PDB file of C-alpha atoms in Angstrom:
ATOM      1  CA  MET A 109      20.906  11.516   0.130  1.00  0.00           C
ATOM      2  CA  LEU A 110      24.159  12.677  -1.426  1.00  0.00           C
ATOM      3  CA  ASN A 111      25.662   9.433  -2.728  1.00  0.00           C
ATOM      4  CA  GLN A 112      24.522   6.050  -4.027  1.00  0.00           C
ATOM      5  CA  THR A 113      26.155   4.459  -0.987  1.00  0.00           C
ATOM      6  CA  ASP A 114      23.910   6.420   1.389  1.00  0.00           C
ATOM      7  CA  THR A 115      21.346   4.459   3.372  1.00  0.00           C
ATOM      8  CA  PHE A 116      18.038   4.701   5.154  1.00  0.00           C
ATOM      9  CA  THR A 117      17.962   3.281   8.668  1.00  0.00           C
ATOM     10  CA  LEU A 118      15.182   0.884   9.587  1.00  0.00           C
ATOM     11  CA  SER A 119      13.562   0.985  13.019  1.00  0.00           C
ATOM     12  CA  ASN A 120      15.810  -1.840  14.266  1.00  0.00           C
ATOM     13  CA  GLY A 121      18.966   0.002  13.209  1.00  0.00           C
ATOM     14  CA  VAL A 122      19.620  -2.001  10.044  1.00  0.00           C
ATOM     15  CA  ARG A 123      20.815   0.192   7.181  1.00  0.00           C
ATOM     16  CA  ILE A 124      19.274  -0.275   3.751  1.00  0.00           C
ATOM     17  CA  PRO A 125      20.822   1.225   0.567  1.00  0.00           C
ATOM     18  CA  CYS A 126      18.830   4.225  -0.591  1.00  0.00           C
ATOM     19  CA  ILE A 127      18.070   2.934  -4.108  1.00  0.00           C
ATOM     20  CA  GLY A 128      17.076  -0.638  -4.853  1.00  0.00           C
ATOM     21  CA  PHE A 129      17.216  -2.619  -8.073  1.00  0.00           C
ATOM     22  CA  GLY A 130      13.942  -4.482  -8.638  1.00  0.00           C
ATOM     23  CA  THR A 131      13.498  -7.622 -10.702  1.00  0.00           C
ATOM     24  CA  PHE A 132       9.718  -7.715 -11.216  1.00  0.00           C
ATOM     25  CA  ARG A 133       8.842  -8.980 -14.713  1.00  0.00           C
ATOM     26  CA  ILE A 134      12.466  -9.715 -15.557  1.00  0.00           C
ATOM     27  CA  PRO A 135      12.315 -13.266 -16.889  1.00  0.00           C
ATOM     28  CA  ASP A 136      14.340 -16.027 -15.315  1.00  0.00           C
ATOM     29  CA  GLY A 137      17.531 -16.927 -17.093  1.00  0.00           C
ATOM     30  CA  GLN A 138      20.190 -14.979 -18.929  1.00  0.00           C
ATOM     31  CA  ILE A 139      18.227 -11.711 -19.134  1.00  0.00           C
ATOM     32  CA  CYS A 140      17.767 -11.572 -15.372  1.00  0.00           C
ATOM     33  CA  GLU A 141      21.329 -12.639 -14.623  1.00  0.00           C
ATOM     34  CA  GLU A 142      22.731  -9.987 -16.950  1.00  0.00           C
ATOM     35  CA  ALA A 143      20.502  -7.241 -15.525  1.00  0.00           C
ATOM     36  CA  VAL A 144      21.409  -8.018 -11.909  1.00  0.00           C
ATOM     37  CA  ALA A 145      25.077  -8.371 -12.849  1.00  0.00           C
ATOM     38  CA  ALA A 146      24.986  -4.972 -14.568  1.00  0.00           C
ATOM     39  CA  ALA A 147      23.307  -3.402 -11.546  1.00  0.00           C
ATOM     40  CA  LEU A 148      25.916  -4.796  -9.154  1.00  0.00           C
ATOM     41  CA  HIS A 149      28.726  -3.736 -11.492  1.00  0.00           C
ATOM     42  CA  ASP A 150      27.375  -0.181 -11.565  1.00  0.00           C
ATOM     43  CA  GLY A 151      27.196   0.050  -7.784  1.00  0.00           C
ATOM     44  CA  TYR A 152      23.735  -1.063  -6.735  1.00  0.00           C
ATOM     45  CA  ARG A 153      23.917  -2.936  -3.454  1.00  0.00           C
ATOM     46  CA  HIS A 154      20.212  -3.487  -2.880  1.00  0.00           C
ATOM     47  CA  ILE A 155      18.464  -6.194  -4.914  1.00  0.00           C
ATOM     48  CA  ASP A 156      14.739  -6.923  -4.634  1.00  0.00           C
ATOM     49  CA  THR A 157      13.050 -10.125  -5.806  1.00  0.00           C
ATOM     50  CA  ALA A 158      10.101 -12.334  -4.788  1.00  0.00           C
ATOM     51  CA  ALA A 159       9.070 -15.952  -4.943  1.00  0.00           C
ATOM     52  CA  VAL A 160       6.319 -15.217  -7.447  1.00  0.00           C
ATOM     53  CA  TYR A 161       8.729 -13.485  -9.843  1.00  0.00           C
ATOM     54  CA  GLY A 162      10.157 -16.901 -10.662  1.00  0.00           C
ATOM     55  CA  ASN A 163      13.680 -15.528 -10.985  1.00  0.00           C
ATOM     56  CA  GLU A 164      15.235 -16.108  -7.570  1.00  0.00           C
ATOM     57  CA  ARG A 165      17.676 -18.676  -8.977  1.00  0.00           C
ATOM     58  CA  SER A 166      18.917 -16.208 -11.586  1.00  0.00           C
ATOM     59  CA  VAL A 167      19.243 -13.459  -8.985  1.00  0.00           C
ATOM     60  CA  GLY A 168      21.231 -15.812  -6.788  1.00  0.00           C
ATOM     61  CA  ARG A 169      23.537 -16.854  -9.599  1.00  0.00           C
ATOM     62  CA  ALA A 170      24.196 -13.237 -10.568  1.00  0.00           C
ATOM     63  CA  ILE A 171      25.074 -12.369  -6.994  1.00  0.00           C
ATOM     64  CA  ALA A 172      27.333 -15.395  -6.604  1.00  0.00           C
ATOM     65  CA  GLU A 173      29.195 -14.623  -9.829  1.00  0.00           C
ATOM     66  CA  SER A 174      29.418 -10.852  -9.292  1.00  0.00           C
ATOM     67  CA  GLY A 175      32.520 -10.869  -7.143  1.00  0.00           C
ATOM     68  CA  VAL A 176      30.706  -8.671  -4.610  1.00  0.00           C
ATOM     69  CA  ASP A 177      30.759 -10.111  -1.123  1.00  0.00           C
ATOM     70  CA  ARG A 178      27.301 -11.267  -0.045  1.00  0.00           C
ATOM     71  CA  SER A 179      27.592  -9.229   3.159  1.00  0.00           C
ATOM     72  CA  LYS A 180      27.782  -6.062   1.044  1.00  0.00           C
ATOM     73  CA  ILE A 181      24.467  -6.785  -0.728  1.00  0.00           C
ATOM     74  CA  PHE A 182      21.072  -6.044   0.785  1.00  0.00           C
ATOM     75  CA  LEU A 183      18.812  -8.811  -0.528  1.00  0.00           C
ATOM     76  CA  THR A 184      15.014  -8.809  -0.285  1.00  0.00           C
ATOM     77  CA  SER A 185      12.401 -11.414  -1.160  1.00  0.00           C
ATOM     78  CA  LYS A 186       8.717 -11.952  -0.398  1.00  0.00           C
ATOM     79  CA  VAL A 187       6.281 -14.717   0.512  1.00  0.00           C
ATOM     80  CA  TRP A 188       3.562 -15.168  -2.105  1.00  0.00           C
ATOM     81  CA  ASN A 189      -0.165 -15.240  -1.420  1.00  0.00           C
ATOM     82  CA  ASP A 190      -0.683 -18.986  -1.716  1.00  0.00           C
ATOM     83  CA  HIS A 191       1.796 -19.511   1.137  1.00  0.00           C
ATOM     84  CA  ARG A 192       0.241 -17.038   3.557  1.00  0.00           C
ATOM     85  CA  SER A 193       0.054 -18.841   6.935  1.00  0.00           C
ATOM     86  CA  PHE A 194       2.555 -19.611   9.667  1.00  0.00           C
ATOM     87  CA  ASP A 195       3.807 -22.949   8.328  1.00  0.00           C
ATOM     88  CA  GLY A 196       3.423 -21.979   4.683  1.00  0.00           C
ATOM     89  CA  THR A 197       5.565 -18.891   5.164  1.00  0.00           C
ATOM     90  CA  LEU A 198       8.335 -20.856   6.866  1.00  0.00           C
ATOM     91  CA  ARG A 199       8.367 -23.373   4.003  1.00  0.00           C
ATOM     92  CA  SER A 200       8.372 -20.593   1.423  1.00  0.00           C
ATOM     93  CA  PHE A 201      11.281 -18.874   3.156  1.00  0.00           C
ATOM     94  CA  ASP A 202      13.330 -22.077   3.080  1.00  0.00           C
ATOM     95  CA  ALA A 203      12.602 -22.495  -0.627  1.00  0.00           C
ATOM     96  CA  THR A 204      13.619 -18.893  -1.299  1.00  0.00           C
ATOM     97  CA  LEU A 205      16.954 -19.322   0.488  1.00  0.00           C
ATOM     98  CA  HIS A 206      17.602 -22.478  -1.533  1.00  0.00           C
ATOM     99  CA  CYS A 207      16.819 -20.746  -4.833  1.00  0.00           C
ATOM    100  CA  LEU A 208      18.923 -17.700  -3.982  1.00  0.00           C
ATOM    101  CA  GLY A 209      21.815 -19.804  -2.706  1.00  0.00           C
ATOM    102  CA  THR A 210      22.117 -17.894   0.542  1.00  0.00           C
ATOM    103  CA  ASP A 211      21.651 -18.765   4.192  1.00  0.00           C
ATOM    104  CA  TYR A 212      19.926 -15.515   5.195  1.00  0.00           C
ATOM    105  CA  LEU A 213      17.959 -12.586   3.827  1.00  0.00           C
ATOM    106  CA  ASP A 214      18.357  -8.939   4.675  1.00  0.00           C
ATOM    107  CA  LEU A 215      14.624  -8.277   4.331  1.00  0.00           C
ATOM    108  CA  TYR A 216      11.603 -10.551   3.997  1.00  0.00           C
ATOM    109  CA  LEU A 217       8.134  -9.223   3.192  1.00  0.00           C
ATOM    110  CA  ILE A 218       4.537 -10.399   3.050  1.00  0.00           C
ATOM    111  CA  HIS A 219       3.918  -9.691  -0.634  1.00  0.00           C
ATOM    112  CA  TRP A 220       0.204  -8.805  -0.381  1.00  0.00           C
ATOM    113  CA  PRO A 221      -2.177  -8.628   2.561  1.00  0.00           C
ATOM    114  CA  SER A 222      -5.022 -11.067   2.741  1.00  0.00           C
ATOM    115  CA  PRO A 223      -7.783  -8.815   1.355  1.00  0.00           C
ATOM    116  CA  ARG A 224     -10.332  -7.225   3.644  1.00  0.00           C
ATOM    117  CA  ARG A 225     -13.628  -8.076   1.967  1.00  0.00           C
ATOM    118  CA  PRO A 226     -16.895  -9.885   2.861  1.00  0.00           C
ATOM    119  CA  ASP A 227     -15.910 -13.200   1.281  1.00  0.00           C
ATOM    120  CA  ASN A 228     -12.740 -13.300   3.387  1.00  0.00           C
ATOM    121  CA  PRO A 229     -13.781 -12.845   7.033  1.00  0.00           C
ATOM    122  CA  ASP A 230     -10.488 -14.274   8.336  1.00  0.00           C
ATOM    123  CA  TRP A 231      -8.347 -11.766   6.479  1.00  0.00           C
ATOM    124  CA  ASN A 232      -6.676 -10.280   9.540  1.00  0.00           C
ATOM    125  CA  ALA A 233      -6.086 -13.661  11.210  1.00  0.00           C
ATOM    126  CA  ILE A 234      -4.319 -14.788   8.027  1.00  0.00           C
ATOM    127  CA  ASN A 235      -2.155 -11.668   8.017  1.00  0.00           C
ATOM    128  CA  GLU A 236      -1.299 -12.139  11.685  1.00  0.00           C
ATOM    129  CA  ASP A 237      -0.405 -15.825  11.263  1.00  0.00           C
ATOM    130  CA  THR A 238       1.833 -14.962   8.336  1.00  0.00           C
ATOM    131  CA  TRP A 239       3.446 -12.157  10.271  1.00  0.00           C
ATOM    132  CA  ARG A 240       4.144 -14.443  13.247  1.00  0.00           C
ATOM    133  CA  ALA A 241       6.238 -16.573  10.911  1.00  0.00           C
ATOM    134  CA  LEU A 242       8.263 -13.516   9.894  1.00  0.00           C
ATOM    135  CA  GLU A 243       8.746 -12.675  13.556  1.00  0.00           C
ATOM    136  CA  ARG A 244      10.032 -16.212  14.142  1.00  0.00           C
ATOM    137  CA  LEU A 245      12.508 -15.930  11.269  1.00  0.00           C
ATOM    138  CA  TYR A 246      13.690 -12.562  12.559  1.00  0.00           C
ATOM    139  CA  GLU A 247      14.118 -13.805  16.118  1.00  0.00           C
ATOM    140  CA  GLU A 248      16.104 -16.785  14.832  1.00  0.00           C
ATOM    141  CA  GLY A 249      18.452 -14.451  12.959  1.00  0.00           C
ATOM    142  CA  ARG A 250      17.606 -15.865   9.548  1.00  0.00           C
ATOM    143  CA  VAL A 251      16.502 -12.462   8.297  1.00  0.00           C
ATOM    144  CA  ARG A 252      17.850  -9.085   9.363  1.00  0.00           C
ATOM    145  CA  ALA A 253      14.609  -7.139   8.935  1.00  0.00           C
ATOM    146  CA  ILE A 254      10.940  -7.878   8.214  1.00  0.00           C
ATOM    147  CA  GLY A 255       8.139  -5.938   6.625  1.00  0.00           C
ATOM    148  CA  VAL A 256       5.135  -5.936   4.362  1.00  0.00           C
ATOM    149  CA  SER A 257       4.193  -4.988   0.837  1.00  0.00           C
ATOM    150  CA  ASN A 258       0.963  -3.443  -0.450  1.00  0.00           C
ATOM    151  CA  PHE A 259      -0.422  -3.067   3.074  1.00  0.00           C
ATOM    152  CA  ARG A 260      -2.634  -0.042   3.555  1.00  0.00           C
ATOM    153  CA  ARG A 261      -3.301   1.692   6.841  1.00  0.00           C
ATOM    154  CA  HIS A 262      -6.279  -0.491   7.778  1.00  0.00           C
ATOM    155  CA  HIS A 263      -4.253  -3.668   7.238  1.00  0.00           C
ATOM    156  CA  LEU A 264      -1.459  -2.377   9.456  1.00  0.00           C
ATOM    157  CA  GLU A 265      -3.776  -1.065  12.164  1.00  0.00           C
ATOM    158  CA  ALA A 266      -5.622  -4.377  12.432  1.00  0.00           C
ATOM    159  CA  MET A 267      -2.544  -6.537  13.015  1.00  0.00           C
ATOM    160  CA  HIS A 268      -1.531  -7.184  16.616  1.00  0.00           C
ATOM    161  CA  THR A 269       2.190  -7.877  16.511  1.00  0.00           C
ATOM    162  CA  GLU A 270       5.112  -8.300  18.871  1.00  0.00           C
ATOM    163  CA  ILE A 271       7.440  -6.703  16.315  1.00  0.00           C
ATOM    164  CA  GLU A 272       6.182  -3.854  14.173  1.00  0.00           C
ATOM    165  CA  PRO A 273       6.873  -3.974  10.432  1.00  0.00           C
ATOM    166  CA  MET A 274      10.039  -2.119   9.531  1.00  0.00           C
ATOM    167  CA  LEU A 275       9.160  -1.361   5.908  1.00  0.00           C
ATOM    168  CA  ASP A 276       6.093  -1.196   3.661  1.00  0.00           C
ATOM    169  CA  GLN A 277       6.696  -1.583  -0.078  1.00  0.00           C
ATOM    170  CA  ILE A 278       3.821   0.123  -1.903  1.00  0.00           C
ATOM    171  CA  GLU A 279       2.957   1.501  -5.302  1.00  0.00           C
ATOM    172  CA  TYR A 280       4.194   5.072  -5.060  1.00  0.00           C
ATOM    173  CA  HIS A 281       4.841   7.618  -7.786  1.00  0.00           C
ATOM    174  CA  PRO A 282       3.735  11.099  -8.847  1.00  0.00           C
ATOM    175  CA  GLY A 283      -0.039  11.009  -8.923  1.00  0.00           C
ATOM    176  CA  GLN A 284      -0.224   8.152  -6.419  1.00  0.00           C
ATOM    177  CA  THR A 285       1.370   8.992  -3.097  1.00  0.00           C
ATOM    178  CA  GLU A 286      -0.888   6.942  -0.780  1.00  0.00           C
ATOM    179  CA  SER A 287      -0.927   9.778   1.758  1.00  0.00           C
ATOM    180  CA  THR A 288      -3.016   7.955   4.388  1.00  0.00           C
ATOM    181  CA  THR A 289      -0.764   4.895   4.458  1.00  0.00           C
ATOM    182  CA  VAL A 290       2.399   6.978   4.279  1.00  0.00           C
ATOM    183  CA  ALA A 291       1.290   9.139   7.220  1.00  0.00           C
ATOM    184  CA  TYR A 292       0.581   6.059   9.331  1.00  0.00           C
ATOM    185  CA  CYS A 293       3.949   4.537   8.479  1.00  0.00           C
ATOM    186  CA  ARG A 294       5.766   7.754   9.345  1.00  0.00           C
ATOM    187  CA  GLU A 295       4.038   7.797  12.744  1.00  0.00           C
ATOM    188  CA  HIS A 296       5.176   4.238  13.428  1.00  0.00           C
ATOM    189  CA  GLY A 297       8.715   4.365  12.075  1.00  0.00           C
ATOM    190  CA  ILE A 298       7.940   2.208   9.039  1.00  0.00           C
ATOM    191  CA  LEU A 299      10.037   3.069   5.980  1.00  0.00           C
ATOM    192  CA  ILE A 300       8.161   3.484   2.700  1.00  0.00           C
ATOM    193  CA  GLU A 301       9.649   1.738  -0.327  1.00  0.00           C
ATOM    194  CA  ALA A 302       8.266   2.586  -3.762  1.00  0.00           C
ATOM    195  CA  TRP A 303       7.508  -0.066  -6.348  1.00  0.00           C
ATOM    196  CA  SER A 304       6.847   1.154  -9.876  1.00  0.00           C
ATOM    197  CA  PRO A 305       8.006   4.723  -9.141  1.00  0.00           C
ATOM    198  CA  LEU A 306       8.006   5.365 -12.896  1.00  0.00           C
ATOM    199  CA  GLY A 307       4.428   4.137 -13.259  1.00  0.00           C
ATOM    200  CA  SER A 308       5.588   1.328 -15.572  1.00  0.00           C
ATOM    201  CA  GLY A 309       6.884   4.016 -17.907  1.00  0.00           C
ATOM    202  CA  SER A 310       3.722   6.117 -17.947  1.00  0.00           C
ATOM    203  CA  MET A 311       5.429   8.962 -16.082  1.00  0.00           C
ATOM    204  CA  PHE A 312       7.292   9.875 -19.261  1.00  0.00           C
ATOM    205  CA  GLN A 313       3.985  11.177 -20.666  1.00  0.00           C
ATOM    206  CA  SER A 314       3.709  13.906 -18.021  1.00  0.00           C
ATOM    207  CA  ALA A 315       4.280  17.404 -19.390  1.00  0.00           C
ATOM    208  CA  VAL A 316       5.056  18.643 -15.878  1.00  0.00           C
ATOM    209  CA  LEU A 317       7.759  16.045 -15.348  1.00  0.00           C
ATOM    210  CA  ARG A 318       9.232  16.608 -18.802  1.00  0.00           C
ATOM    211  CA  ASP A 319       9.373  20.353 -18.143  1.00  0.00           C
ATOM    212  CA  ILE A 320      11.092  19.888 -14.793  1.00  0.00           C
ATOM    213  CA  ALA A 321      13.522  17.382 -16.290  1.00  0.00           C
ATOM    214  CA  GLY A 322      14.523  19.930 -18.930  1.00  0.00           C
ATOM    215  CA  THR A 323      15.206  22.521 -16.254  1.00  0.00           C
ATOM    216  CA  TYR A 324      17.758  20.290 -14.544  1.00  0.00           C
ATOM    217  CA  GLY A 325      19.203  18.671 -17.651  1.00  0.00           C
ATOM    218  CA  LYS A 326      17.985  15.287 -16.444  1.00  0.00           C
ATOM    219  CA  ASP A 327      15.569  12.673 -17.740  1.00  0.00           C
ATOM    220  CA  VAL A 328      12.152  12.026 -16.238  1.00  0.00           C
ATOM    221  CA  ALA A 329      13.277   8.839 -14.503  1.00  0.00           C
ATOM    222  CA  GLN A 330      16.055  10.697 -12.697  1.00  0.00           C
ATOM    223  CA  ILE A 331      13.633  13.426 -11.612  1.00  0.00           C
ATOM    224  CA  ILE A 332      11.217  10.878 -10.111  1.00  0.00           C
ATOM    225  CA  ILE A 333      13.959   8.947  -8.335  1.00  0.00           C
ATOM    226  CA  ARG A 334      15.254  12.195  -6.842  1.00  0.00           C
ATOM    227  CA  TRP A 335      11.691  13.198  -5.857  1.00  0.00           C
ATOM    228  CA  CYS A 336      11.275   9.889  -4.019  1.00  0.00           C
ATOM    229  CA  LEU A 337      14.524  10.337  -2.131  1.00  0.00           C
ATOM    230  CA  GLN A 338      13.667  13.893  -1.114  1.00  0.00           C
ATOM    231  CA  ASN A 339      10.325  12.605   0.163  1.00  0.00           C
ATOM    232  CA  ASP A 340      12.222  10.062   2.326  1.00  0.00           C
ATOM    233  CA  VAL A 341      10.920   7.208   0.172  1.00  0.00           C
ATOM    234  CA  LEU A 342      13.199   4.453  -1.082  1.00  0.00           C
ATOM    235  CA  PRO A 343      12.727   3.892  -4.845  1.00  0.00           C
ATOM    236  CA  LEU A 344      13.026   0.519  -6.555  1.00  0.00           C
ATOM    237  CA  VAL A 345      14.152   0.959 -10.146  1.00  0.00           C
ATOM    238  CA  ARG A 346      14.093  -1.715 -12.819  1.00  0.00           C
ATOM    239  CA  SER A 347      15.490  -2.115 -16.311  1.00  0.00           C
ATOM    240  CA  THR A 348      17.212  -4.681 -18.481  1.00  0.00           C
ATOM    241  CA  ILE A 349      19.007  -1.973 -20.495  1.00  0.00           C
ATOM    242  CA  SER A 350      22.503  -1.281 -19.203  1.00  0.00           C
ATOM    243  CA  ALA A 351      22.421   2.428 -20.032  1.00  0.00           C
ATOM    244  CA  HIS A 352      19.189   2.898 -18.095  1.00  0.00           C
ATOM    245  CA  ILE A 353      20.447   0.869 -15.135  1.00  0.00           C
ATOM    246  CA  ARG A 354      23.464   3.155 -14.997  1.00  0.00           C
ATOM    247  CA  SER A 355      21.623   6.446 -15.514  1.00  0.00           C
ATOM    248  CA  ASP A 356      19.095   5.717 -12.766  1.00  0.00           C
ATOM    249  CA  LEU A 357      21.944   6.138 -10.263  1.00  0.00           C
ATOM    250  CA  ARG A 358      22.870   9.592 -11.567  1.00  0.00           C
ATOM    251  CA  VAL A 359      20.606  11.410  -9.152  1.00  0.00           C
ATOM    252  CA  PHE A 360      23.092  12.620  -6.552  1.00  0.00           C
ATOM    253  CA  ASP A 361      24.514  15.630  -8.367  1.00  0.00           C
ATOM    254  CA  PHE A 362      21.396  17.783  -8.064  1.00  0.00           C
ATOM    255  CA  ALA A 363      18.475  18.497  -5.756  1.00  0.00           C
ATOM    256  CA  LEU A 364      14.928  19.474  -6.658  1.00  0.00           C
ATOM    257  CA  SER A 365      13.805  22.865  -5.414  1.00  0.00           C
ATOM    258  CA  ASN A 366      10.921  23.118  -2.964  1.00  0.00           C
ATOM    259  CA  THR A 367       8.842  24.637  -5.766  1.00  0.00           C
ATOM    260  CA  ASP A 368       9.475  21.712  -8.103  1.00  0.00           C
ATOM    261  CA  MET A 369       8.834  19.215  -5.307  1.00  0.00           C
ATOM    262  CA  ARG A 370       5.427  20.823  -4.763  1.00  0.00           C
ATOM    263  CA  ARG A 371       4.710  20.773  -8.519  1.00  0.00           C
ATOM    264  CA  ILE A 372       5.376  17.040  -8.610  1.00  0.00           C
ATOM    265  CA  ASP A 373       3.409  16.434  -5.412  1.00  0.00           C
ATOM    266  CA  ALA A 374       0.418  18.155  -7.016  1.00  0.00           C
ATOM    267  CA  ILE A 375       0.305  15.961 -10.137  1.00  0.00           C
ATOM    268  CA  PRO A 376      -3.136  14.295 -10.235  1.00  0.00           C
ATOM    269  CA  PHE A 377      -3.610  10.560 -10.553  1.00  0.00           C
ATOM    270  CA  PHE A 378      -2.903   9.395 -14.092  1.00  0.00           C
ATOM    271  CA  ALA A 379      -0.750   6.303 -14.237  1.00  0.00           C
ATOM    272  CA  GLY A 380      -1.486   3.901 -11.423  1.00  0.00           C
ATOM    273  CA  SER A 381      -1.738   0.158 -11.847  1.00  0.00           C
ATOM    274  CA  GLY A 382      -5.270   0.160 -10.425  1.00  0.00           C
ATOM    275  CA  LEU A 383      -4.382  -2.745  -8.129  1.00  0.00           C
ATOM    276  CA  ASP A 384      -6.396  -2.506  -4.918  1.00  0.00           C
ATOM    277  CA  PRO A 385      -5.013  -4.785  -2.164  1.00  0.00           C
ATOM    278  CA  ASP A 386      -8.587  -5.511  -1.057  1.00  0.00           C
ATOM    279  CA  ALA A 387      -9.864  -6.292  -4.554  1.00  0.00           C
ATOM    280  CA  VAL A 388      -7.128  -8.340  -6.178  1.00  0.00           C
ATOM    281  CA  ASN A 389      -7.985 -12.006  -6.736  1.00  0.00           C
ATOM    282  CA  PHE A 390      -4.507 -13.488  -6.948  1.00  0.00           C
TER     283      PHE A 390
END
């Protein structure tokens, strides 16, 4: 990846911009609109939201008022857990399009798998029913690509699908690289997208990352974003501060050495969210 306009290619041939701007925990209203507007102004062309974030209307307004043609923006949203099912997913998708003010999405994801645990014996049937709805939307041309979020290898292996997921958005950062899931996705042509690549800010406490950042004259965030890209992982960055939004794109004028990549790869777990897709109760 040599430029912010570079793309990954999904298994169906759809190109997805190599860095995404995420909107998790950005409140609905002026703050969200200004953050998305700043991102689009600075050159981001990949915006990620979700029904549960409660800010789809603000994202849609920012896009509409940006002056950037909708066809130039890769827009992602996700179906929330309380709508998992065939019919529920279709209704949720319609509501998302209405909130965003668009007639299609570029990518639609199942936000979390139905958890595999004893009190939920139908977990895989629920995942499959939800996925069938995404397949329907894809076949109808209402979404250009479909995928999942927070699915681990056992969730993916259990689903019997006509169309394989094209992307899996997972928690991924130094110290949490989900090697088993990543290996499975690589084998099946599923792109990995990283949420919380900065560990919700905790990465800045790493002495290893600070040392490497000093070597390149970069900040820790830029080092992690570059590390993701060189691992063929698409990072989602997020900020409401214009300077940070801008600086997170300044990762194309350097490359990490193989030695520094290995140093980052070897960082032990220290800053994960602790969210287990089979243990969460939301």
